[in-house]
């Protein structure tokens, strides 16, 4: 990639449903991604084909794209249905399919691009090259990568690179977490994650002594890379992705608006390097601010360094949105709280505080009278307690309505050509359309330019807005009805011209020679769940499909534990509690607590360490050579 080559930059927003998808487009998204009717990695975020088709039509009017998730692992009896679904999605106008299971690269699919999901666990240049060889046109990289690691992948492959820039973080490498399956039978690779990482845990030593009680020790803050977008673009990223297919429309509007504003600033500052990937400009009725919407506190994660400072990644107190501090309790007076407010409060606000035991207690604000606030229900914060607002009634009401209008600027030319009156619309992308009508134009008794300008500007119910108006008809009299007909016809023709010229993403072609990353040994962590995927891997390894390790969802945890016992034994490691590795994470609890084993402070925590949550027990293993942490699910301890 040439340093100064012109690149189209995409802001990619999530959508739980069609209404949210269209709102994302209105607020500046260049593309949206949403769940398909089946096989999406968010079981609660599926959409009908009719809704998918409606979103595709809406997005394409602005030159925006729609990507749909078919990114669960697939069982043998699901392959035919998955293949038919991809055909249905292609016919509905979907631009690309987001995929985890490599069986989809071997099925008979329509000419549609395939994007390798973050569930494919793409964290090395070697893995990226392998997936590009498989025919993927875009790679969704692991969230854990530093900017230098992203740059190294960019230098290895030519496929588009997509990275997450905002939203919730999985503590495990995506696609390689079996914790939910191990304790509930609900598989994250099947879209049914129970979010073990948001559980409360006790941290214990080998004798069961509690070192930390009842904290959310695996619960990460939310990613926020709003201040790092230019560095990501410089590293070679083309698509900036907001997480949140389960989030509501208000969240999507707010975060999309904030990232759109920053991206527009960057693109405007570097017109020789970057172009926006879709058309139009969004005008908002509110000031977008991610801090004013759902978040667990923010982190830029591993963006700059593989070993972030202690206390920068997780939020031990709560996995929920606490909100922003808005007041301090002075005292209680009957049913009211007397407070010193730092921001205006409103009836209906959602507030909360930490109790002396460390629990977060939420309540609804019934009414406000000066510095007296009246909670709805019981709320007994002590004097000096800080109050946080995690639901702003006025802002919520604002975001519930229409908060954006997206328009494509067009230049308008009205002129006479021989015996015809012609109206030409030309958009910012160079598309144009002309509507013409044969008519006479007598000389008017009064000036006409201002009257006609008002008529020609009437594009309010279309996706276009008038920029420059060039009226070359002087003081000829042209009825308003004639101008209206020409305007409507020109708009229709311009939309048709835009659709005819719309560029579709071409599907990739598998390489003639595909090779597994050097040194890679297939295991259950490759999530091979069907015979087609197994056959594909067998062809790469010179073995037979029946010898290819299958996903834990097919073999069960006991089989996985037995396999790992043999692997440990072969390495001379023998333990009564080897258990099953269900999570690998770049996040390290020791480092987060300031007790990294590579430092003197590491001795302040004993070894080994355990997480206990209800009946579930996990051992923490620390691979200091690779600076990673492993979560080992242990048999039930009575």
Coordinates of C-alpha atoms in Angstrom, one line a residue:
X1 CA 0.0 0.0 0.0
X2 CA 1.4 3.3 -1.0
X3 CA 1.7 5.8 1.8
X4 CA -0.2 8.6 -0.1
X5 CA -2.6 6.4 -2.2
X6 CA -6.2 7.6 -2.0
X7 CA -8.3 5.3 0.1
X8 CA -12.0 5.2 0.9
X9 CA -12.7 5.1 4.6
X10 CA -15.8 3.5 6.0
X11 CA -17.6 4.1 9.3
X12 CA -19.4 0.8 10.1
X13 CA -22.3 1.0 12.6
X14 CA -24.3 -1.8 14.3
X15 CA -28.0 -2.4 14.0
X16 CA -30.3 -4.7 16.0
X17 CA -33.2 -4.1 13.6
X18 CA -34.2 -2.2 10.4
X19 CA -35.2 1.0 12.2
X20 CA -31.8 1.2 14.0
X21 CA -29.9 0.5 10.7
X22 CA -31.7 3.3 8.9
X23 CA -31.0 5.6 11.9
X24 CA -27.3 4.7 11.7
X25 CA -27.3 5.6 8.0
X26 CA -29.0 8.9 8.7
X27 CA -26.4 9.8 11.4
X28 CA -23.5 9.2 9.1
X29 CA -22.6 5.5 8.8
X30 CA -21.0 4.5 5.5
X31 CA -22.1 0.9 6.2
X32 CA -24.2 -1.0 8.7
X33 CA -24.0 -4.6 9.9
X34 CA -26.9 -6.6 11.2
X35 CA -28.0 -10.1 12.0
X36 CA -29.5 -12.5 9.5
X37 CA -32.6 -14.6 10.2
X38 CA -30.3 -17.4 11.5
X39 CA -26.7 -18.2 12.3
X40 CA -25.7 -14.7 13.5
X41 CA -23.4 -14.6 16.6
X42 CA -26.1 -12.6 18.5
X43 CA -29.0 -15.0 18.9
X44 CA -31.3 -12.1 20.0
X45 CA -30.5 -9.9 17.1
X46 CA -31.9 -11.7 14.1
X47 CA -33.8 -10.0 11.3
X48 CA -36.3 -11.0 8.6
X49 CA -35.3 -11.1 5.0
X50 CA -37.9 -8.4 4.3
X51 CA -36.2 -6.1 6.8
X52 CA -32.8 -6.9 5.4
X53 CA -34.0 -6.0 2.0
X54 CA -35.5 -2.7 3.2
X55 CA -32.2 -1.7 4.8
X56 CA -30.2 -2.6 1.7
X57 CA -32.4 -0.4 -0.4
X58 CA -32.2 2.5 2.0
X59 CA -28.4 2.2 2.4
X60 CA -27.7 2.0 -1.3
X61 CA -29.5 5.3 -2.0
X62 CA -26.6 6.9 -0.2
X63 CA -23.9 4.6 -1.6
X64 CA -23.7 3.0 1.8
X65 CA -23.4 -0.8 2.3
X66 CA -25.1 -3.5 4.3
X67 CA -23.2 -6.5 5.8
X68 CA -25.0 -9.4 7.4
X69 CA -23.7 -11.8 9.9
X70 CA -23.7 -15.5 9.3
X71 CA -20.9 -16.0 11.8
X72 CA -21.7 -18.9 14.0
X73 CA -20.1 -22.3 13.6
X74 CA -22.3 -24.6 11.6
X75 CA -23.3 -28.2 12.2
X76 CA -23.7 -30.7 9.3
X77 CA -27.5 -30.5 9.3
X78 CA -27.3 -26.7 9.0
X79 CA -25.1 -26.4 5.9
X80 CA -27.8 -26.6 3.3
X81 CA -29.9 -24.1 5.1
X82 CA -26.9 -21.7 5.5
X83 CA -26.2 -22.0 1.8
X84 CA -29.8 -21.2 0.9
X85 CA -29.8 -18.3 3.4
X86 CA -26.7 -16.7 1.7
X87 CA -28.5 -16.9 -1.6
X88 CA -31.5 -15.2 -0.1
X89 CA -29.4 -12.5 1.4
X90 CA -27.6 -11.9 -1.9
X91 CA -31.0 -11.5 -3.7
X92 CA -32.1 -9.1 -0.9
X93 CA -29.2 -6.8 -1.9
X94 CA -26.7 -7.5 0.9
X95 CA -23.2 -6.4 0.0
X96 CA -21.2 -8.9 2.0
X97 CA -21.6 -11.7 4.5
X98 CA -19.6 -11.8 7.8
X99 CA -18.4 -15.4 8.3
X100 CA -16.7 -17.5 10.9
X101 CA -17.1 -21.1 9.7
X102 CA -14.8 -21.9 6.8
X103 CA -17.2 -24.4 5.4
X104 CA -19.0 -21.4 3.8
X105 CA -15.9 -20.8 1.6
X106 CA -16.5 -24.3 0.2
X107 CA -20.2 -24.2 -0.5
X108 CA -21.9 -23.2 -3.7
X109 CA -22.6 -19.5 -3.0
X110 CA -23.7 -16.5 -5.1
X111 CA -21.1 -14.0 -6.2
X112 CA -21.0 -12.2 -2.9
X113 CA -18.0 -11.0 -0.8
X114 CA -17.1 -12.8 2.4
X115 CA -15.7 -11.0 5.4
X116 CA -13.7 -13.0 8.0
X117 CA -15.4 -12.3 11.3
X118 CA -13.5 -11.3 14.4
X119 CA -14.7 -14.8 15.6
X120 CA -12.0 -16.1 13.3
X121 CA -9.4 -14.9 15.9
X122 CA -7.2 -12.9 13.5
X123 CA -4.2 -11.7 15.6
X124 CA -1.1 -12.5 13.5
X125 CA 0.0 -11.7 10.0
X126 CA 0.2 -15.5 9.3
X127 CA -3.4 -16.0 10.2
X128 CA -4.4 -13.0 8.2
X129 CA -2.6 -14.3 5.1
X130 CA -4.2 -17.8 5.5
X131 CA -7.7 -16.3 5.5
X132 CA -6.9 -14.1 2.6
X133 CA -5.8 -17.2 0.7
X134 CA -9.2 -18.7 1.6
X135 CA -10.9 -16.0 -0.4
X136 CA -11.9 -13.4 2.2
X137 CA -11.9 -9.9 0.9
X138 CA -12.0 -8.3 4.4
X139 CA -10.5 -9.3 7.7
X140 CA -12.0 -8.2 11.0
X141 CA -9.0 -8.1 13.3
X142 CA -8.9 -9.1 16.9
X143 CA -9.6 -6.2 19.3
X144 CA -6.5 -6.9 21.3
X145 CA -4.0 -5.8 18.7
X146 CA -1.7 -2.8 19.1
X147 CA -1.4 -0.3 16.3
X148 CA 2.0 -1.7 15.4
X149 CA 0.6 -5.2 15.1
X150 CA -2.2 -3.9 12.9
X151 CA 0.4 -2.2 10.7
X152 CA 2.3 -5.5 10.4
X153 CA -0.8 -7.3 9.2
X154 CA -1.4 -4.5 6.7
X155 CA 2.1 -5.1 5.3
X156 CA 1.4 -8.8 4.9
X157 CA -2.0 -8.9 3.1
X158 CA -3.9 -6.9 0.5
X159 CA -7.4 -7.6 1.9
X160 CA -9.3 -4.8 3.5
X161 CA -8.8 -4.5 7.2
X162 CA -11.6 -3.7 9.6
X163 CA -11.1 -2.9 13.3
X164 CA -13.4 -2.2 16.2
X165 CA -13.1 1.3 17.6
X166 CA -15.8 1.5 20.1
X167 CA -18.0 -0.6 22.4
X168 CA -18.0 -3.6 24.6
X169 CA -14.9 -5.8 24.9
X170 CA -14.8 -9.6 25.2
X171 CA -12.1 -10.5 27.7
X172 CA -11.2 -13.6 25.7
X173 CA -9.9 -13.6 22.2
X174 CA -13.1 -13.7 20.2
X175 CA -13.9 -17.1 18.8
X176 CA -11.7 -18.8 21.4
X177 CA -13.9 -18.7 24.5
X178 CA -15.7 -21.8 25.7
X179 CA -16.4 -20.5 29.2
X180 CA -20.1 -20.0 28.5
X181 CA -20.5 -23.5 27.0
X182 CA -18.5 -25.0 29.9
X183 CA -20.8 -23.7 32.7
X184 CA -24.2 -23.4 30.9
X185 CA -24.0 -25.4 27.7
X186 CA -24.7 -22.1 25.8
X187 CA -22.0 -21.6 23.2
X188 CA -20.6 -18.2 22.4
X189 CA -19.7 -19.6 19.0
X190 CA -23.4 -20.3 18.5
X191 CA -24.5 -16.8 19.4
X192 CA -25.6 -17.8 23.0
X193 CA -22.9 -16.4 25.2
X194 CA -24.0 -16.0 28.9
X195 CA -21.3 -13.4 29.5
X196 CA -19.2 -15.2 32.1
X197 CA -16.8 -12.3 32.0
X198 CA -19.5 -10.0 33.6
X199 CA -20.0 -12.4 36.6
X200 CA -19.0 -11.6 40.2
X201 CA -16.0 -13.6 41.4
X202 CA -14.0 -14.2 44.6
X203 CA -10.3 -14.3 44.1
X204 CA -8.9 -17.2 46.1
X205 CA -5.6 -18.9 46.9
X206 CA -5.0 -22.6 46.7
X207 CA -6.4 -23.1 50.3
X208 CA -9.6 -21.2 49.5
X209 CA -8.6 -18.0 51.3
X210 CA -10.5 -15.1 49.8
X211 CA -8.1 -12.4 48.6
X212 CA -10.9 -10.4 46.9
X213 CA -14.6 -10.8 47.5
X214 CA -17.5 -10.3 45.1
X215 CA -15.8 -8.3 42.4
X216 CA -16.3 -8.3 38.6
X217 CA -12.7 -9.3 38.0
X218 CA -13.0 -10.2 34.3
X219 CA -15.3 -7.3 33.3
X220 CA -13.5 -5.0 30.9
X221 CA -14.3 -1.3 30.3
X222 CA -15.6 -0.3 26.9
X223 CA -13.3 0.5 24.0
X224 CA -13.1 4.1 22.9
X225 CA -10.6 5.0 20.2
X226 CA -12.2 8.2 19.1
X227 CA -8.9 9.9 19.6
X228 CA -6.9 7.4 17.7
X229 CA -8.7 7.2 14.3
X230 CA -6.0 9.0 12.3
X231 CA -3.4 6.6 13.6
X232 CA -5.5 3.6 12.6
X233 CA -6.0 5.0 9.1
X234 CA -2.3 5.6 8.9
X235 CA -1.7 1.9 9.9
X236 CA -3.8 0.8 6.9
X237 CA -7.3 0.3 8.3
X238 CA -10.2 1.0 5.9
X239 CA -13.2 0.2 8.1
X240 CA -13.8 1.5 11.6
X241 CA -16.4 -0.6 13.4
X242 CA -18.7 0.3 16.3
X243 CA -19.7 -2.6 18.4
X244 CA -23.3 -3.0 19.6
X245 CA -25.8 -5.2 17.7
X246 CA -27.9 -5.4 20.9
X247 CA -27.8 -1.7 21.6
X248 CA -30.8 0.6 21.1
X249 CA -31.2 3.2 18.5
X250 CA -30.3 6.1 20.8
X251 CA -26.9 4.5 21.5
X252 CA -26.2 3.9 17.8
X253 CA -27.3 7.5 16.9
X254 CA -25.0 9.0 19.5
X255 CA -21.9 7.0 18.9
X256 CA -22.2 7.0 15.1
X257 CA -22.7 10.8 15.2
X258 CA -19.5 11.3 17.3
X259 CA -17.3 9.1 15.1
X260 CA -18.8 10.6 11.9
X261 CA -17.8 14.1 13.1
X262 CA -14.2 13.1 13.9
X263 CA -13.8 11.2 10.7
X264 CA -15.1 14.1 8.6
X265 CA -12.5 16.3 10.3
X266 CA -9.7 13.9 9.4
X267 CA -10.8 13.4 5.8
X268 CA -11.2 17.1 5.3
X269 CA -7.6 17.6 6.6
X270 CA -6.2 14.9 4.2
X271 CA -8.2 15.2 0.9
X272 CA -5.3 13.7 -1.0
X273 CA -5.3 10.6 1.1
X274 CA -8.8 9.8 2.2
X275 CA -12.3 9.8 0.8
X276 CA -15.5 9.0 2.5
X277 CA -17.0 5.6 1.5
X278 CA -20.6 6.9 1.0
X279 CA -22.4 10.0 -0.1
X280 CA -24.2 12.8 1.7
X281 CA -23.9 14.8 4.9
X282 CA -25.8 14.4 8.2
X283 CA -27.1 17.3 10.2
X284 CA -27.9 16.4 13.8
X285 CA -30.2 18.0 16.3
X286 CA -28.0 17.1 19.2
X287 CA -24.4 17.1 20.2
X288 CA -23.1 13.6 20.1
X289 CA -21.0 12.5 23.1
X290 CA -20.2 8.8 23.8
X291 CA -19.7 9.7 27.5
X292 CA -23.4 10.6 27.7
X293 CA -24.5 7.1 26.6
X294 CA -24.1 3.6 27.9
X295 CA -20.5 2.8 28.8
X296 CA -18.6 0.9 31.5
X297 CA -15.9 3.5 31.6
X298 CA -13.5 3.8 28.6
X299 CA -10.2 2.3 27.7
X300 CA -8.1 2.4 24.5
X301 CA -7.2 -1.2 25.4
X302 CA -3.9 -2.4 24.0
X303 CA -3.7 0.3 21.3
X304 CA -0.2 1.6 22.1
X305 CA 1.4 -1.2 24.1
X306 CA 1.0 -4.9 24.8
X307 CA 1.3 -4.3 28.5
X308 CA -1.0 -1.4 29.6
X309 CA -0.6 0.1 33.0
X310 CA -2.4 -1.3 36.0
X311 CA -6.0 -0.3 36.5
X312 CA -6.6 0.8 33.0
X313 CA -8.6 -2.1 31.4
X314 CA -11.2 -3.4 33.8
X315 CA -14.0 -2.1 36.0
X316 CA -14.3 -4.3 39.1
X317 CA -17.2 -2.6 40.7
X318 CA -19.9 -3.2 38.2
X319 CA -20.5 -4.5 34.6
X320 CA -23.2 -1.9 34.1
X321 CA -23.3 1.7 33.2
X322 CA -22.8 3.8 36.3
X323 CA -23.3 7.1 34.5
X324 CA -21.7 10.5 35.1
X325 CA -21.5 12.2 38.5
X326 CA -24.2 14.9 38.8
X327 CA -24.7 15.6 42.5
X328 CA -23.5 15.1 46.1
X329 CA -25.9 14.2 48.9
X330 CA -25.8 16.7 51.8
X331 CA -28.5 15.1 54.0
X332 CA -31.9 13.4 53.9
X333 CA -35.0 15.3 54.8
X334 CA -38.1 13.1 55.1
X335 CA -38.8 11.6 51.6
X336 CA -36.3 14.1 50.0
X337 CA -32.6 14.2 49.5
X338 CA -30.9 17.5 49.9
X339 CA -28.1 17.6 47.3
X340 CA -25.5 19.9 45.8
X341 CA -26.1 19.4 42.1
X342 CA -23.3 19.7 39.5
X343 CA -25.7 19.5 36.6
X344 CA -29.4 20.2 36.0
X345 CA -31.6 17.3 37.1
X346 CA -35.0 16.5 35.6
X347 CA -38.0 14.5 36.7
X348 CA -37.6 10.9 35.4
X349 CA -33.8 10.9 35.5
X350 CA -32.2 7.6 36.4
X351 CA -29.7 8.0 39.3
X352 CA -27.6 5.7 41.4
X353 CA -24.9 5.5 44.1
X354 CA -22.6 3.1 45.8
X355 CA -23.7 1.8 49.2
X356 CA -21.2 1.4 52.0
X357 CA -21.0 -2.3 51.0
X358 CA -19.9 -1.4 47.5
X359 CA -23.2 -2.3 45.8
X360 CA -24.5 0.1 43.2
X361 CA -28.1 1.2 44.0
X362 CA -30.2 2.7 41.3
X363 CA -33.4 4.7 41.6
X364 CA -35.7 6.8 39.4
X365 CA -36.0 10.5 40.2
X366 CA -39.7 11.3 40.8
X367 CA -39.4 15.1 41.0
X368 CA -36.9 18.0 41.5
X369 CA -37.6 21.0 43.7
X370 CA -34.5 23.3 43.8
X371 CA -31.9 21.4 45.7
X372 CA -34.4 18.8 46.9
X373 CA -34.8 15.7 44.9
X374 CA -37.5 13.0 45.6
X375 CA -36.6 9.4 44.7
X376 CA -39.2 7.0 43.5
X377 CA -39.0 4.2 46.0
X378 CA -36.4 3.7 48.7
X379 CA -33.0 5.4 48.4
X380 CA -30.8 6.0 51.5
X381 CA -27.4 7.3 50.5
X382 CA -25.3 8.7 53.3
X383 CA -24.3 12.3 53.5
X384 CA -21.3 12.9 51.2
X385 CA -22.3 10.2 48.7
X386 CA -21.9 10.9 45.1
X387 CA -24.9 10.5 42.8
X388 CA -24.5 9.3 39.2
X389 CA -26.9 9.8 36.3
X390 CA -27.2 6.9 33.9
X391 CA -30.5 7.9 32.3
X392 CA -31.0 11.5 31.2
X393 CA -34.7 11.9 30.7
X394 CA -34.4 15.1 28.5
X395 CA -31.7 13.6 26.4
X396 CA -33.5 10.3 26.0
X397 CA -36.7 12.1 24.9
X398 CA -34.6 14.0 22.3
X399 CA -32.9 10.9 21.0
X400 CA -36.2 9.1 20.7
X401 CA -37.4 11.4 18.0
X402 CA -35.9 12.2 14.6
X403 CA -32.4 13.6 15.3
X404 CA -30.7 13.6 11.9
X405 CA -31.3 14.4 8.3
X406 CA -28.9 13.1 5.6
X407 CA -28.7 14.8 2.3
X408 CA -26.6 14.6 -0.8
X409 CA -25.8 18.1 -2.2
X410 CA -26.7 18.6 -5.9
X411 CA -25.9 21.5 -8.3
X412 CA -29.0 22.6 -10.1
X413 CA -29.0 24.1 -13.7
X414 CA -32.1 25.4 -15.4
X415 CA -31.7 26.4 -19.0
X416 CA -33.3 26.6 -22.4
X417 CA -32.0 24.2 -25.1
X418 CA -33.6 24.9 -28.4
X419 CA -37.4 24.5 -27.8
X420 CA -37.0 22.6 -24.5
X421 CA -36.7 23.6 -20.9
X422 CA -34.0 21.5 -19.2
X423 CA -33.4 20.9 -15.5
X424 CA -30.1 19.1 -14.7
X425 CA -29.1 17.8 -11.2
X426 CA -25.5 16.9 -10.6
X427 CA -24.4 15.3 -7.3
X428 CA -21.1 15.6 -5.5
X429 CA -20.1 12.2 -6.9
X430 CA -20.4 13.4 -10.5
X431 CA -23.7 11.6 -11.3
X432 CA -26.2 13.7 -13.2
X433 CA -29.6 13.5 -14.7
X434 CA -31.6 15.9 -16.9
X435 CA -35.4 16.3 -17.2
X436 CA -36.7 18.2 -20.2
X437 CA -40.1 19.5 -21.3
X438 CA -41.1 21.2 -24.5
X439 CA -42.7 24.4 -23.7
X440 CA -43.0 28.1 -24.4
X441 CA -41.6 30.8 -22.1
X442 CA -43.1 34.2 -22.5
X443 CA -41.4 37.2 -21.0
X444 CA -42.7 38.0 -17.5
X445 CA -43.7 41.4 -16.3
X446 CA -41.8 41.0 -13.0
X447 CA -38.4 39.5 -12.0
X448 CA -38.6 35.7 -11.8
X449 CA -35.2 34.5 -10.5
X450 CA -36.0 34.6 -6.8
X451 CA -39.4 32.9 -7.3
X452 CA -37.9 30.1 -9.4
X453 CA -35.1 29.7 -6.9
X454 CA -37.6 28.9 -4.1
X455 CA -39.3 26.3 -6.4
X456 CA -36.0 24.7 -7.4
X457 CA -34.9 24.4 -3.8
X458 CA -37.9 22.3 -2.8
X459 CA -36.0 19.0 -2.4
X460 CA -37.0 18.5 1.2
X461 CA -38.7 15.1 0.8
X462 CA -35.9 13.6 -1.2
X463 CA -32.3 12.5 -0.3
X464 CA -31.0 15.6 -2.1
X465 CA -30.4 19.2 -1.1
X466 CA -29.8 22.1 -3.5
X467 CA -26.2 23.5 -3.3
X468 CA -25.5 25.8 -6.2
X469 CA -28.5 26.9 -8.4
X470 CA -27.7 28.2 -11.9
X471 CA -30.8 29.7 -13.4
X472 CA -30.2 30.7 -17.0
X473 CA -33.7 31.6 -18.0
X474 CA -33.7 35.3 -17.0
X475 CA -37.2 36.8 -16.6
X476 CA -39.0 34.2 -18.7
X477 CA -42.2 33.1 -17.1
X478 CA -42.2 29.4 -16.2
X479 CA -45.2 28.1 -14.2
X480 CA -44.5 26.6 -10.8
X481 CA -46.2 23.4 -11.9
X482 CA -43.7 22.9 -14.8
X483 CA -40.8 23.4 -12.4
X484 CA -42.3 20.9 -10.0
X485 CA -42.7 18.3 -12.7
X486 CA -39.2 18.7 -13.9
X487 CA -37.8 18.6 -10.4
X488 CA -39.6 15.4 -9.5
X489 CA -38.5 13.7 -12.8
X490 CA -34.9 14.8 -12.4
X491 CA -34.7 13.5 -8.9
X492 CA -36.1 10.1 -10.0
X493 CA -33.6 9.9 -12.9
X494 CA -30.7 10.9 -10.6
X495 CA -31.5 8.2 -8.1
X496 CA -31.7 5.7 -11.0
X497 CA -28.3 7.0 -12.3
X498 CA -26.8 6.6 -8.9
X499 CA -28.1 3.0 -8.5
X500 CA -26.8 2.1 -12.0
X501 CA -23.3 3.4 -11.2
X502 CA -23.2 1.9 -7.7
X503 CA -20.0 -0.2 -7.1
X504 CA -20.5 -3.6 -5.6
X505 CA -17.8 -5.4 -3.7
X506 CA -16.4 -8.2 -5.8
X507 CA -16.1 -11.6 -4.2
X508 CA -12.7 -13.0 -3.5
X509 CA -11.1 -16.0 -5.1
X510 CA -9.4 -18.7 -3.1
X511 CA -5.7 -19.0 -3.9
X512 CA -4.5 -22.0 -5.9
X513 CA -2.3 -22.9 -2.9
X514 CA -3.6 -22.4 0.6
X515 CA -1.4 -23.2 3.6
X516 CA -2.0 -23.2 7.3
X517 CA 0.1 -20.7 9.3
X518 CA 3.5 -22.2 9.9
X519 CA 3.6 -24.2 13.1
X520 CA -0.2 -24.2 13.6
X521 CA -1.5 -27.4 15.1
X522 CA -5.2 -28.0 14.7
X523 CA -7.2 -28.4 17.9
X524 CA -10.7 -27.8 19.2
X525 CA -9.9 -24.1 19.4
X526 CA -10.2 -24.0 15.6
X527 CA -14.0 -24.5 16.0
X528 CA -14.4 -27.1 13.3
X529 CA -18.0 -28.3 13.6
X530 CA -18.9 -29.9 10.3
X531 CA -17.6 -32.4 7.8
X532 CA -17.0 -29.8 5.0
X533 CA -14.8 -27.7 7.2
X534 CA -13.0 -30.8 8.4
X535 CA -12.5 -32.0 4.9
X536 CA -11.0 -28.6 3.9
X537 CA -8.5 -28.7 6.8
X538 CA -7.7 -32.3 6.0
X539 CA -6.8 -31.3 2.5
X540 CA -4.3 -28.8 3.9
X541 CA -2.7 -31.3 6.4
X542 CA -2.6 -34.4 4.3
X543 CA -4.8 -36.4 6.5
X544 CA -8.5 -37.5 6.6
X545 CA -11.5 -35.6 7.8
X546 CA -12.2 -38.1 10.6
X547 CA -8.8 -37.2 12.1
X548 CA -9.4 -33.5 12.3
X549 CA -10.1 -32.3 15.9
X550 CA -13.7 -31.1 16.3
X551 CA -15.1 -28.2 18.3
X552 CA -16.0 -28.6 22.0
X553 CA -19.7 -28.2 21.1
X554 CA -19.4 -31.6 19.3
X555 CA -17.1 -33.4 21.6
X556 CA -18.1 -32.0 25.0
X557 CA -15.9 -30.6 27.8
X558 CA -15.0 -34.0 29.3
X559 CA -13.3 -35.0 26.0
X560 CA -11.6 -31.6 25.8
X561 CA -10.3 -32.0 29.3
X562 CA -9.0 -35.5 28.6
X563 CA -7.2 -34.3 25.4
X564 CA -5.5 -31.5 27.4
X565 CA -4.5 -33.9 30.1
X566 CA -2.7 -36.0 27.5
X567 CA -1.1 -32.9 26.0
X568 CA 0.0 -31.7 29.5
X569 CA 1.3 -35.2 30.3
X570 CA 3.4 -35.3 27.1
X571 CA 5.0 -32.1 28.3
X572 CA 5.8 -33.6 31.7
X573 CA 3.0 -31.6 33.4
X574 CA 1.0 -33.6 35.9
X575 CA -1.8 -32.1 38.0
X576 CA -5.0 -33.3 39.7
X577 CA -6.8 -30.2 38.6
X578 CA -5.7 -29.6 35.0
X579 CA -9.3 -28.9 34.0
X580 CA -10.2 -27.4 30.6
X581 CA -8.9 -24.2 29.1
X582 CA -12.0 -22.2 28.3
X583 CA -10.5 -18.8 27.8
X584 CA -7.3 -17.2 26.6
X585 CA -6.9 -13.5 27.1
X586 CA -4.3 -10.8 26.6
X587 CA -5.9 -9.2 29.7
X588 CA -4.0 -10.2 32.8
X589 CA -5.6 -9.9 36.2
X590 CA -2.3 -9.7 38.0
X591 CA -1.1 -6.8 35.8
X592 CA -4.5 -5.1 36.2
X593 CA -4.1 -5.4 40.0
X594 CA -0.5 -4.1 39.9
X595 CA 1.0 -7.5 40.7
X596 CA 2.6 -8.6 37.5
X597 CA 4.9 -11.6 38.0
X598 CA 7.6 -9.9 36.1
X599 CA 7.8 -7.2 38.8
X600 CA 8.7 -7.3 42.5
X601 CA 5.0 -6.6 43.3
X602 CA 4.1 -10.0 41.8
X603 CA 5.0 -11.6 45.1
X604 CA 2.2 -9.8 46.8
X605 CA -0.3 -12.2 45.3
X606 CA 0.2 -16.0 45.9
X607 CA 0.3 -18.6 43.2
X608 CA -1.8 -20.3 42.0
X609 CA -4.9 -18.1 41.9
X610 CA -8.5 -19.1 41.5
X611 CA -11.8 -17.4 40.6
X612 CA -14.9 -18.7 42.3
X613 CA -18.4 -17.8 41.3
X614 CA -21.3 -19.7 42.9
X615 CA -20.5 -23.4 42.0
X616 CA -18.0 -22.6 39.3
X617 CA -14.3 -22.6 39.8
X618 CA -11.5 -21.5 37.5
X619 CA -7.8 -21.6 37.9
X620 CA -5.8 -18.7 36.4
X621 CA -2.6 -19.7 34.6
X622 CA -0.2 -17.0 33.5
X623 CA 1.9 -17.5 30.4
X624 CA 4.3 -14.7 31.1
X625 CA 6.5 -15.5 28.1
X626 CA 3.5 -14.5 25.8
X627 CA 2.0 -12.1 28.4
X628 CA -1.3 -13.8 28.4
X629 CA -3.7 -15.3 30.9
X630 CA -5.6 -18.6 30.7
X631 CA -8.8 -19.5 32.4
X632 CA -9.0 -23.2 33.3
X633 CA -12.5 -24.5 34.2
X634 CA -12.1 -27.0 37.1
X635 CA -14.4 -29.8 38.1
X636 CA -17.0 -28.9 40.8
X637 CA -15.4 -28.5 44.2
X638 CA -17.7 -29.5 47.0

